[in-house]
């Protein structure tokens, strides 16, 4: 079974930014659901130095045809100069959940 759904990952600096972004995406019907994972520790290179940060990870559930709008909304609302935006194709899963997503996102 091939689907037209996508899972988008991003991180936010704090819970209030994560909640605001999640609410915007759901209110605008760009995401059926956004799960927020608080207190994710990230280790990365920034400006030549190893950096440690506590962030919130967002798992954004959407449809492929909404991807451009999702990406633009994340960039617009994000506080980071270069926000993480990674997209994963959803190949299979719970058909009832996908039906619910179709209903919510139409």
PDB file of N, CA and C in Angstrom:
ATOM      1  N   UNK A   1       0.844  -1.183   0.000  1.00  0.00           N
ATOM      2  CA  UNK A   1       0.000   0.000   0.000  1.00  0.00           C
ATOM      3  C   UNK A   1       0.887   1.244   0.000  1.00  0.00           C
ATOM      4  N   UNK A   2       0.718   2.103  -0.954  1.00  0.00           N
ATOM      5  CA  UNK A   2       1.426   3.369  -0.999  1.00  0.00           C
ATOM      6  C   UNK A   2       0.459   4.474  -0.597  1.00  0.00           C
ATOM      7  N   UNK A   3       0.934   5.424   0.199  1.00  0.00           N
ATOM      8  CA  UNK A   3       0.058   6.500   0.666  1.00  0.00           C
ATOM      9  C   UNK A   3       0.550   7.843   0.138  1.00  0.00           C
ATOM     10  N   UNK A   4      -0.275   8.850   0.330  1.00  0.00           N
ATOM     11  CA  UNK A   4       0.090  10.216  -0.038  1.00  0.00           C
ATOM     12  C   UNK A   4       0.312  11.061   1.224  1.00  0.00           C
ATOM     13  N   UNK A   5       0.753  10.407   2.288  1.00  0.00           N
ATOM     14  CA  UNK A   5       0.976  11.089   3.556  1.00  0.00           C
ATOM     15  C   UNK A   5       2.463  11.273   3.821  1.00  0.00           C
ATOM     16  N   UNK A   6       2.764  12.300   4.612  1.00  0.00           N
ATOM     17  CA  UNK A   6       4.142  12.619   4.958  1.00  0.00           C
ATOM     18  C   UNK A   6       4.229  12.875   6.459  1.00  0.00           C
ATOM     19  N   UNK A   7       5.399  12.587   6.996  1.00  0.00           N
ATOM     20  CA  UNK A   7       5.725  12.894   8.380  1.00  0.00           C
ATOM     21  C   UNK A   7       6.872  13.890   8.330  1.00  0.00           C
ATOM     22  N   UNK A   8       6.664  15.056   8.916  1.00  0.00           N
ATOM     23  CA  UNK A   8       7.652  16.124   8.880  1.00  0.00           C
ATOM     24  C   UNK A   8       8.226  16.301  10.285  1.00  0.00           C
ATOM     25  N   UNK A   9       9.552  16.341  10.355  1.00  0.00           N
ATOM     26  CA  UNK A   9      10.241  16.567  11.625  1.00  0.00           C
ATOM     27  C   UNK A   9      10.812  17.974  11.651  1.00  0.00           C
ATOM     28  N   UNK A  10      10.665  18.639  12.783  1.00  0.00           N
ATOM     29  CA  UNK A  10      11.351  19.894  13.036  1.00  0.00           C
ATOM     30  C   UNK A  10      11.611  19.989  14.528  1.00  0.00           C
ATOM     31  N   UNK A  11      12.490  20.887  14.913  1.00  0.00           N
ATOM     32  CA  UNK A  11      12.729  21.152  16.327  1.00  0.00           C
ATOM     33  C   UNK A  11      12.421  22.614  16.594  1.00  0.00           C
ATOM     34  N   UNK A  12      12.041  22.909  17.844  1.00  0.00           N
ATOM     35  CA  UNK A  12      11.786  24.283  18.275  1.00  0.00           C
ATOM     36  C   UNK A  12      12.588  24.557  19.532  1.00  0.00           C
ATOM     37  N   UNK A  13      12.861  25.824  19.777  1.00  0.00           N
ATOM     38  CA  UNK A  13      13.691  26.228  20.906  1.00  0.00           C
ATOM     39  C   UNK A  13      13.031  25.956  22.252  1.00  0.00           C
ATOM     40  N   UNK A  14      11.689  25.997  22.285  1.00  0.00           N
ATOM     41  CA  UNK A  14      10.997  25.810  23.561  1.00  0.00           C
ATOM     42  C   UNK A  14       9.555  25.363  23.330  1.00  0.00           C
ATOM     43  N   UNK A  15       8.878  25.021  24.403  1.00  0.00           N
ATOM     44  CA  UNK A  15       7.519  24.478  24.321  1.00  0.00           C
ATOM     45  C   UNK A  15       6.510  25.497  23.799  1.00  0.00           C
ATOM     46  N   UNK A  16       6.661  26.753  24.152  1.00  0.00           N
ATOM     47  CA  UNK A  16       5.681  27.739  23.681  1.00  0.00           C
ATOM     48  C   UNK A  16       5.783  27.939  22.173  1.00  0.00           C
ATOM     49  N   UNK A  17       6.991  27.964  21.633  1.00  0.00           N
ATOM     50  CA  UNK A  17       7.150  28.061  20.182  1.00  0.00           C
ATOM     51  C   UNK A  17       6.595  26.809  19.502  1.00  0.00           C
ATOM     52  N   UNK A  18       6.862  25.647  20.084  1.00  0.00           N
ATOM     53  CA  UNK A  18       6.376  24.383  19.523  1.00  0.00           C
ATOM     54  C   UNK A  18       4.850  24.351  19.500  1.00  0.00           C
ATOM     55  N   UNK A  19       4.228  24.748  20.610  1.00  0.00           N
ATOM     56  CA  UNK A  19       2.752  24.751  20.676  1.00  0.00           C
ATOM     57  C   UNK A  19       2.152  25.734  19.676  1.00  0.00           C
ATOM     58  N   UNK A  20       2.736  26.920  19.580  1.00  0.00           N
ATOM     59  CA  UNK A  20       2.220  27.929  18.652  1.00  0.00           C
ATOM     60  C   UNK A  20       2.313  27.437  17.216  1.00  0.00           C
ATOM     61  N   UNK A  21       3.421  26.814  16.858  1.00  0.00           N
ATOM     62  CA  UNK A  21       3.587  26.292  15.513  1.00  0.00           C
ATOM     63  C   UNK A  21       2.600  25.155  15.255  1.00  0.00           C
ATOM     64  N   UNK A  22       2.458  24.259  16.214  1.00  0.00           N
ATOM     65  CA  UNK A  22       1.533  23.133  16.073  1.00  0.00           C
ATOM     66  C   UNK A  22       0.105  23.635  15.887  1.00  0.00           C
ATOM     67  N   UNK A  23      -0.301  24.597  16.694  1.00  0.00           N
ATOM     68  CA  UNK A  23      -1.665  25.136  16.588  1.00  0.00           C
ATOM     69  C   UNK A  23      -1.914  25.778  15.230  1.00  0.00           C
ATOM     70  N   UNK A  24      -0.947  26.555  14.739  1.00  0.00           N
ATOM     71  CA  UNK A  24      -1.092  27.179  13.418  1.00  0.00           C
ATOM     72  C   UNK A  24      -1.250  26.127  12.325  1.00  0.00           C
ATOM     73  N   UNK A  25      -0.406  25.112  12.351  1.00  0.00           N
ATOM     74  CA  UNK A  25      -0.459  24.073  11.321  1.00  0.00           C
ATOM     75  C   UNK A  25      -1.790  23.332  11.339  1.00  0.00           C
ATOM     76  N   UNK A  26      -2.306  23.034  12.529  1.00  0.00           N
ATOM     77  CA  UNK A  26      -3.579  22.317  12.626  1.00  0.00           C
ATOM     78  C   UNK A  26      -4.744  23.238  12.267  1.00  0.00           C
ATOM     79  N   UNK A  27      -4.739  24.479  12.769  1.00  0.00           N
ATOM     80  CA  UNK A  27      -5.824  25.419  12.464  1.00  0.00           C
ATOM     81  C   UNK A  27      -5.930  25.704  10.970  1.00  0.00           C
ATOM     82  N   UNK A  28      -4.798  25.773  10.294  1.00  0.00           N
ATOM     83  CA  UNK A  28      -4.789  26.057   8.855  1.00  0.00           C
ATOM     84  C   UNK A  28      -5.011  24.803   8.010  1.00  0.00           C
ATOM     85  N   UNK A  29      -5.275  23.682   8.673  1.00  0.00           N
ATOM     86  CA  UNK A  29      -5.488  22.400   8.003  1.00  0.00           C
ATOM     87  C   UNK A  29      -4.300  21.988   7.146  1.00  0.00           C
ATOM     88  N   UNK A  30      -3.109  22.311   7.651  1.00  0.00           N
ATOM     89  CA  UNK A  30      -1.878  21.875   7.003  1.00  0.00           C
ATOM     90  C   UNK A  30      -1.364  20.592   7.634  1.00  0.00           C
ATOM     91  N   UNK A  31      -1.843  20.296   8.848  1.00  0.00           N
ATOM     92  CA  UNK A  31      -1.482  19.071   9.556  1.00  0.00           C
ATOM     93  C   UNK A  31      -2.724  18.516  10.234  1.00  0.00           C
ATOM     94  N   UNK A  32      -2.876  17.202  10.173  1.00  0.00           N
ATOM     95  CA  UNK A  32      -3.980  16.560  10.881  1.00  0.00           C
ATOM     96  C   UNK A  32      -3.672  16.500  12.368  1.00  0.00           C
ATOM     97  N   UNK A  33      -2.389  16.345  12.689  1.00  0.00           N
ATOM     98  CA  UNK A  33      -1.943  16.222  14.073  1.00  0.00           C
ATOM     99  C   UNK A  33      -0.475  16.606  14.141  1.00  0.00           C
ATOM    100  N   UNK A  34      -0.100  17.231  15.239  1.00  0.00           N
ATOM    101  CA  UNK A  34       1.309  17.518  15.505  1.00  0.00           C
ATOM    102  C   UNK A  34       1.610  17.005  16.906  1.00  0.00           C
ATOM    103  N   UNK A  35       2.547  16.079  16.999  1.00  0.00           N
ATOM    104  CA  UNK A  35       2.988  15.575  18.299  1.00  0.00           C
ATOM    105  C   UNK A  35       4.223  16.349  18.721  1.00  0.00           C
ATOM    106  N   UNK A  36       4.236  16.780  19.979  1.00  0.00           N
ATOM    107  CA  UNK A  36       5.355  17.549  20.519  1.00  0.00           C
ATOM    108  C   UNK A  36       6.077  16.682  21.547  1.00  0.00           C
ATOM    109  N   UNK A  37       7.340  16.437  21.288  1.00  0.00           N
ATOM    110  CA  UNK A  37       8.177  15.692  22.222  1.00  0.00           C
ATOM    111  C   UNK A  37       9.050  16.709  22.963  1.00  0.00           C
ATOM    112  N   UNK A  38       8.775  16.965  24.242  1.00  0.00           N
ATOM    113  CA  UNK A  38       9.531  17.974  24.978  1.00  0.00           C
ATOM    114  C   UNK A  38      10.903  17.459  25.409  1.00  0.00           C
ATOM    115  N   UNK A  39      11.790  18.391  25.660  1.00  0.00           N
ATOM    116  CA  UNK A  39      13.095  18.092  26.255  1.00  0.00           C
ATOM    117  C   UNK A  39      13.926  17.087  25.470  1.00  0.00           C
ATOM    118  N   UNK A  40      14.056  17.325  24.180  1.00  0.00           N
ATOM    119  CA  UNK A  40      14.952  16.531  23.341  1.00  0.00           C
ATOM    120  C   UNK A  40      16.319  17.197  23.410  1.00  0.00           C
ATOM    121  N   UNK A  41      17.348  16.421  23.724  1.00  0.00           N
ATOM    122  CA  UNK A  41      18.688  16.991  23.745  1.00  0.00           C
ATOM    123  C   UNK A  41      19.314  16.847  22.364  1.00  0.00           C
ATOM    124  N   UNK A  42      19.758  17.961  21.811  1.00  0.00           N
ATOM    125  CA  UNK A  42      20.392  17.968  20.495  1.00  0.00           C
ATOM    126  C   UNK A  42      21.855  18.374  20.642  1.00  0.00           C
ATOM    127  N   UNK A  43      22.720  17.684  19.910  1.00  0.00           N
ATOM    128  CA  UNK A  43      24.141  18.001  19.854  1.00  0.00           C
ATOM    129  C   UNK A  43      24.471  18.211  18.379  1.00  0.00           C
ATOM    130  N   UNK A  44      24.991  19.388  18.035  1.00  0.00           N
ATOM    131  CA  UNK A  44      25.215  19.708  16.629  1.00  0.00           C
ATOM    132  C   UNK A  44      26.336  20.734  16.489  1.00  0.00           C
ATOM    133  N   UNK A  45      26.848  20.847  15.265  1.00  0.00           N
ATOM    134  CA  UNK A  45      27.862  21.851  14.965  1.00  0.00           C
ATOM    135  C   UNK A  45      27.156  23.147  14.569  1.00  0.00           C
ATOM    136  N   UNK A  46      27.574  24.255  15.165  1.00  0.00           N
ATOM    137  CA  UNK A  46      27.045  25.560  14.784  1.00  0.00           C
ATOM    138  C   UNK A  46      28.180  26.563  14.872  1.00  0.00           C
ATOM    139  N   UNK A  47      28.459  27.222  13.758  1.00  0.00           N
ATOM    140  CA  UNK A  47      29.512  28.223  13.662  1.00  0.00           C
ATOM    141  C   UNK A  47      30.856  27.670  14.160  1.00  0.00           C
ATOM    142  N   UNK A  48      31.146  26.413  13.752  1.00  0.00           N
ATOM    143  CA  UNK A  48      32.425  25.800  14.042  1.00  0.00           C
ATOM    144  C   UNK A  48      32.577  25.211  15.432  1.00  0.00           C
ATOM    145  N   UNK A  49      31.514  25.194  16.221  1.00  0.00           N
ATOM    146  CA  UNK A  49      31.590  24.675  17.582  1.00  0.00           C
ATOM    147  C   UNK A  49      30.518  23.628  17.831  1.00  0.00           C
ATOM    148  N   UNK A  50      30.860  22.638  18.664  1.00  0.00           N
ATOM    149  CA  UNK A  50      29.864  21.656  19.092  1.00  0.00           C
ATOM    150  C   UNK A  50      28.928  22.344  20.073  1.00  0.00           C
ATOM    151  N   UNK A  51      27.648  22.267  19.790  1.00  0.00           N
ATOM    152  CA  UNK A  51      26.633  22.949  20.593  1.00  0.00           C
ATOM    153  C   UNK A  51      25.676  21.924  21.184  1.00  0.00           C
ATOM    154  N   UNK A  52      25.265  22.167  22.414  1.00  0.00           N
ATOM    155  CA  UNK A  52      24.265  21.335  23.089  1.00  0.00           C
ATOM    156  C   UNK A  52      23.043  22.213  23.340  1.00  0.00           C
ATOM    157  N   UNK A  53      21.856  21.674  23.044  1.00  0.00           N
ATOM    158  CA  UNK A  53      20.632  22.434  23.276  1.00  0.00           C
ATOM    159  C   UNK A  53      19.512  21.488  23.679  1.00  0.00           C
ATOM    160  N   UNK A  54      18.656  21.975  24.550  1.00  0.00           N
ATOM    161  CA  UNK A  54      17.427  21.264  24.869  1.00  0.00           C
ATOM    162  C   UNK A  54      16.330  21.892  24.021  1.00  0.00           C
ATOM    163  N   UNK A  55      15.669  21.067  23.225  1.00  0.00           N
ATOM    164  CA  UNK A  55      14.661  21.546  22.278  1.00  0.00           C
ATOM    165  C   UNK A  55      13.401  20.709  22.407  1.00  0.00           C
ATOM    166  N   UNK A  56      12.396  21.079  21.647  1.00  0.00           N
ATOM    167  CA  UNK A  56      11.186  20.277  21.480  1.00  0.00           C
ATOM    168  C   UNK A  56      11.182  19.760  20.056  1.00  0.00           C
ATOM    169  N   UNK A  57      10.870  18.497  19.883  1.00  0.00           N
ATOM    170  CA  UNK A  57      10.777  17.884  18.550  1.00  0.00           C
ATOM    171  C   UNK A  57       9.310  17.836  18.155  1.00  0.00           C
ATOM    172  N   UNK A  58       8.998  18.277  16.943  1.00  0.00           N
ATOM    173  CA  UNK A  58       7.641  18.191  16.415  1.00  0.00           C
ATOM    174  C   UNK A  58       7.574  17.110  15.356  1.00  0.00           C
ATOM    175  N   UNK A  59       6.534  16.284  15.428  1.00  0.00           N
ATOM    176  CA  UNK A  59       6.223  15.275  14.420  1.00  0.00           C
ATOM    177  C   UNK A  59       4.911  15.719  13.784  1.00  0.00           C
ATOM    178  N   UNK A  60       4.999  16.188  12.560  1.00  0.00           N
ATOM    179  CA  UNK A  60       3.870  16.802  11.860  1.00  0.00           C
ATOM    180  C   UNK A  60       3.320  15.804  10.852  1.00  0.00           C
ATOM    181  N   UNK A  61       2.028  15.453  10.999  1.00  0.00           N
ATOM    182  CA  UNK A  61       1.401  14.480  10.108  1.00  0.00           C
ATOM    183  C   UNK A  61       0.562  15.230   9.079  1.00  0.00           C
ATOM    184  N   UNK A  62       0.909  15.035   7.792  1.00  0.00           N
ATOM    185  CA  UNK A  62       0.261  15.803   6.736  1.00  0.00           C
ATOM    186  C   UNK A  62       0.163  14.992   5.445  1.00  0.00           C
ATOM    187  N   UNK A  63      -0.340  15.655   4.401  1.00  0.00           N
ATOM    188  CA  UNK A  63      -0.458  15.051   3.067  1.00  0.00           C
ATOM    189  C   UNK A  63       0.603  15.647   2.147  1.00  0.00           C
ATOM    190  N   UNK A  64       0.992  14.894   1.147  1.00  0.00           N
ATOM    191  CA  UNK A  64       2.046  15.346   0.235  1.00  0.00           C
ATOM    192  C   UNK A  64       1.692  16.662  -0.458  1.00  0.00           C
ATOM    193  N   UNK A  65       0.431  16.858  -0.805  1.00  0.00           N
ATOM    194  CA  UNK A  65       0.067  18.077  -1.534  1.00  0.00           C
ATOM    195  C   UNK A  65       0.112  19.333  -0.657  1.00  0.00           C
ATOM    196  N   UNK A  66       0.267  19.180   0.630  1.00  0.00           N
ATOM    197  CA  UNK A  66       0.348  20.331   1.526  1.00  0.00           C
ATOM    198  C   UNK A  66       1.787  20.669   1.920  1.00  0.00           C
ATOM    199  N   UNK A  67       2.754  19.935   1.383  1.00  0.00           N
ATOM    200  CA  UNK A  67       4.144  20.073   1.812  1.00  0.00           C
ATOM    201  C   UNK A  67       4.704  21.477   1.629  1.00  0.00           C
ATOM    202  N   UNK A  68       4.483  22.105   0.489  1.00  0.00           N
ATOM    203  CA  UNK A  68       5.025  23.454   0.277  1.00  0.00           C
ATOM    204  C   UNK A  68       4.509  24.429   1.323  1.00  0.00           C
ATOM    205  N   UNK A  69       3.221  24.362   1.617  1.00  0.00           N
ATOM    206  CA  UNK A  69       2.630  25.252   2.622  1.00  0.00           C
ATOM    207  C   UNK A  69       3.157  24.939   4.019  1.00  0.00           C
ATOM    208  N   UNK A  70       3.326  23.660   4.327  1.00  0.00           N
ATOM    209  CA  UNK A  70       3.863  23.270   5.633  1.00  0.00           C
ATOM    210  C   UNK A  70       5.276  23.834   5.796  1.00  0.00           C
ATOM    211  N   UNK A  71       6.108  23.640   4.797  1.00  0.00           N
ATOM    212  CA  UNK A  71       7.491  24.119   4.871  1.00  0.00           C
ATOM    213  C   UNK A  71       7.538  25.641   5.002  1.00  0.00           C
ATOM    214  N   UNK A  72       6.745  26.342   4.221  1.00  0.00           N
ATOM    215  CA  UNK A  72       6.729  27.804   4.299  1.00  0.00           C
ATOM    216  C   UNK A  72       6.236  28.291   5.657  1.00  0.00           C
ATOM    217  N   UNK A  73       5.246  27.618   6.222  1.00  0.00           N
ATOM    218  CA  UNK A  73       4.718  27.997   7.535  1.00  0.00           C
ATOM    219  C   UNK A  73       5.774  27.776   8.615  1.00  0.00           C
ATOM    220  N   UNK A  74       6.460  26.652   8.564  1.00  0.00           N
ATOM    221  CA  UNK A  74       7.531  26.390   9.537  1.00  0.00           C
ATOM    222  C   UNK A  74       8.588  27.486   9.446  1.00  0.00           C
ATOM    223  N   UNK A  75       9.033  27.804   8.248  1.00  0.00           N
ATOM    224  CA  UNK A  75      10.068  28.834   8.072  1.00  0.00           C
ATOM    225  C   UNK A  75       9.596  30.190   8.589  1.00  0.00           C
ATOM    226  N   UNK A  76       8.343  30.514   8.340  1.00  0.00           N
ATOM    227  CA  UNK A  76       7.784  31.808   8.749  1.00  0.00           C
ATOM    228  C   UNK A  76       7.703  31.928  10.277  1.00  0.00           C
ATOM    229  N   UNK A  77       7.301  30.858  10.942  1.00  0.00           N
ATOM    230  CA  UNK A  77       7.070  30.901  12.384  1.00  0.00           C
ATOM    231  C   UNK A  77       8.304  30.581  13.221  1.00  0.00           C
ATOM    232  N   UNK A  78       9.332  30.039  12.598  1.00  0.00           N
ATOM    233  CA  UNK A  78      10.475  29.514  13.344  1.00  0.00           C
ATOM    234  C   UNK A  78      11.418  30.608  13.820  1.00  0.00           C
ATOM    235  N   UNK A  79      11.983  30.411  15.001  1.00  0.00           N
ATOM    236  CA  UNK A  79      12.940  31.377  15.545  1.00  0.00           C
ATOM    237  C   UNK A  79      14.373  31.090  15.089  1.00  0.00           C
ATOM    238  N   UNK A  80      14.622  29.906  14.527  1.00  0.00           N
ATOM    239  CA  UNK A  80      15.978  29.544  14.113  1.00  0.00           C
ATOM    240  C   UNK A  80      16.302  30.123  12.742  1.00  0.00           C
ATOM    241  N   UNK A  81      17.561  30.479  12.566  1.00  0.00           N
ATOM    242  CA  UNK A  81      18.041  30.955  11.274  1.00  0.00           C
ATOM    243  C   UNK A  81      17.905  29.866  10.209  1.00  0.00           C
ATOM    244  N   UNK A  82      18.256  28.625  10.586  1.00  0.00           N
ATOM    245  CA  UNK A  82      18.151  27.478   9.678  1.00  0.00           C
ATOM    246  C   UNK A  82      17.392  26.367  10.401  1.00  0.00           C
ATOM    247  N   UNK A  83      16.064  26.359  10.305  1.00  0.00           N
ATOM    248  CA  UNK A  83      15.309  25.322  11.014  1.00  0.00           C
ATOM    249  C   UNK A  83      15.453  23.949  10.369  1.00  0.00           C
ATOM    250  N   UNK A  84      15.432  22.937  11.216  1.00  0.00           N
ATOM    251  CA  UNK A  84      15.378  21.557  10.724  1.00  0.00           C
ATOM    252  C   UNK A  84      14.011  21.334  10.081  1.00  0.00           C
ATOM    253  N   UNK A  85      14.014  20.841   8.871  1.00  0.00           N
ATOM    254  CA  UNK A  85      12.780  20.386   8.215  1.00  0.00           C
ATOM    255  C   UNK A  85      13.162  19.131   7.449  1.00  0.00           C
ATOM    256  N   UNK A  86      12.707  17.996   7.946  1.00  0.00           N
ATOM    257  CA  UNK A  86      12.962  16.714   7.291  1.00  0.00           C
ATOM    258  C   UNK A  86      11.620  16.050   7.021  1.00  0.00           C
ATOM    259  N   UNK A  87      11.486  15.507   5.824  1.00  0.00           N
ATOM    260  CA  UNK A  87      10.218  14.914   5.397  1.00  0.00           C
ATOM    261  C   UNK A  87      10.425  13.436   5.108  1.00  0.00           C
ATOM    262  N   UNK A  88       9.545  12.626   5.665  1.00  0.00           N
ATOM    263  CA  UNK A  88       9.588  11.182   5.469  1.00  0.00           C
ATOM    264  C   UNK A  88       8.294  10.752   4.776  1.00  0.00           C
ATOM    265  N   UNK A  89       8.419   9.996   3.701  1.00  0.00           N
ATOM    266  CA  UNK A  89       7.247   9.426   3.043  1.00  0.00           C
ATOM    267  C   UNK A  89       6.688   8.315   3.923  1.00  0.00           C
ATOM    268  N   UNK A  90       5.377   8.305   4.078  1.00  0.00           N
ATOM    269  CA  UNK A  90       4.710   7.252   4.849  1.00  0.00           C
ATOM    270  C   UNK A  90       4.255   6.198   3.854  1.00  0.00           C
ATOM    271  N   UNK A  91       4.806   5.002   3.966  1.00  0.00           N
ATOM    272  CA  UNK A  91       4.517   3.972   2.969  1.00  0.00           C
ATOM    273  C   UNK A  91       3.324   3.098   3.345  1.00  0.00           C
ATOM    274  N   UNK A  92       3.091   2.906   4.628  1.00  0.00           N
ATOM    275  CA  UNK A  92       1.980   2.054   5.050  1.00  0.00           C
ATOM    276  C   UNK A  92       1.629   2.378   6.491  1.00  0.00           C
ATOM    277  N   UNK A  93       0.500   1.863   6.938  1.00  0.00           N
ATOM    278  CA  UNK A  93       0.063   2.123   8.310  1.00  0.00           C
ATOM    279  C   UNK A  93      -1.401   1.770   8.488  1.00  0.00           C
ATOM    280  N   UNK A  94      -2.018   2.403   9.469  1.00  0.00           N
ATOM    281  CA  UNK A  94      -3.402   2.136   9.833  1.00  0.00           C
ATOM    282  C   UNK A  94      -4.353   2.863   8.878  1.00  0.00           C
ATOM    283  N   UNK A  95      -5.061   2.117   8.062  1.00  0.00           N
ATOM    284  CA  UNK A  95      -5.973   2.710   7.076  1.00  0.00           C
ATOM    285  C   UNK A  95      -7.020   3.610   7.732  1.00  0.00           C
ATOM    286  N   UNK A  96      -7.515   3.224   8.896  1.00  0.00           N
ATOM    287  CA  UNK A  96      -8.511   4.049   9.598  1.00  0.00           C
ATOM    288  C   UNK A  96      -7.911   5.419   9.970  1.00  0.00           C
ATOM    289  N   UNK A  97      -6.644   5.431  10.381  1.00  0.00           N
ATOM    290  CA  UNK A  97      -5.979   6.695  10.712  1.00  0.00           C
ATOM    291  C   UNK A  97      -5.813   7.551   9.460  1.00  0.00           C
ATOM    292  N   UNK A  98      -5.425   6.926   8.356  1.00  0.00           N
ATOM    293  CA  UNK A  98      -5.285   7.666   7.102  1.00  0.00           C
ATOM    294  C   UNK A  98      -6.625   8.229   6.630  1.00  0.00           C
ATOM    295  N   UNK A  99      -7.693   7.478   6.806  1.00  0.00           N
ATOM    296  CA  UNK A  99      -9.028   7.979   6.455  1.00  0.00           C
ATOM    297  C   UNK A  99      -9.383   9.195   7.300  1.00  0.00           C
ATOM    298  N   UNK A 100      -9.038   9.133   8.611  1.00  0.00           N
ATOM    299  CA  UNK A 100      -9.284  10.269   9.491  1.00  0.00           C
ATOM    300  C   UNK A 100      -8.470  11.479   9.024  1.00  0.00           C
ATOM    301  N   UNK A 101      -7.194  11.274   8.661  1.00  0.00           N
ATOM    302  CA  UNK A 101      -6.371  12.375   8.185  1.00  0.00           C
ATOM    303  C   UNK A 101      -6.968  13.009   6.928  1.00  0.00           C
ATOM    304  N   UNK A 102      -7.423  12.158   5.998  1.00  0.00           N
ATOM    305  CA  UNK A 102      -8.064  12.688   4.778  1.00  0.00           C
ATOM    306  C   UNK A 102      -9.260  13.557   5.124  1.00  0.00           C
ATOM    307  N   UNK A 103     -10.070  13.099   6.057  1.00  0.00           N
ATOM    308  CA  UNK A 103     -11.272  13.836   6.468  1.00  0.00           C
ATOM    309  C   UNK A 103     -10.892  15.177   7.095  1.00  0.00           C
ATOM    310  N   UNK A 104      -9.910  15.178   7.981  1.00  0.00           N
ATOM    311  CA  UNK A 104      -9.502  16.399   8.690  1.00  0.00           C
ATOM    312  C   UNK A 104      -8.838  17.400   7.748  1.00  0.00           C
ATOM    313  N   UNK A 105      -8.071  16.934   6.798  1.00  0.00           N
ATOM    314  CA  UNK A 105      -7.288  17.822   5.944  1.00  0.00           C
ATOM    315  C   UNK A 105      -8.002  18.280   4.676  1.00  0.00           C
ATOM    316  N   UNK A 106      -9.224  17.864   4.489  1.00  0.00           N
ATOM    317  CA  UNK A 106      -9.984  18.314   3.311  1.00  0.00           C
ATOM    318  C   UNK A 106     -10.810  19.524   3.620  1.00  0.00           C
TER     319      UNK A 106
END
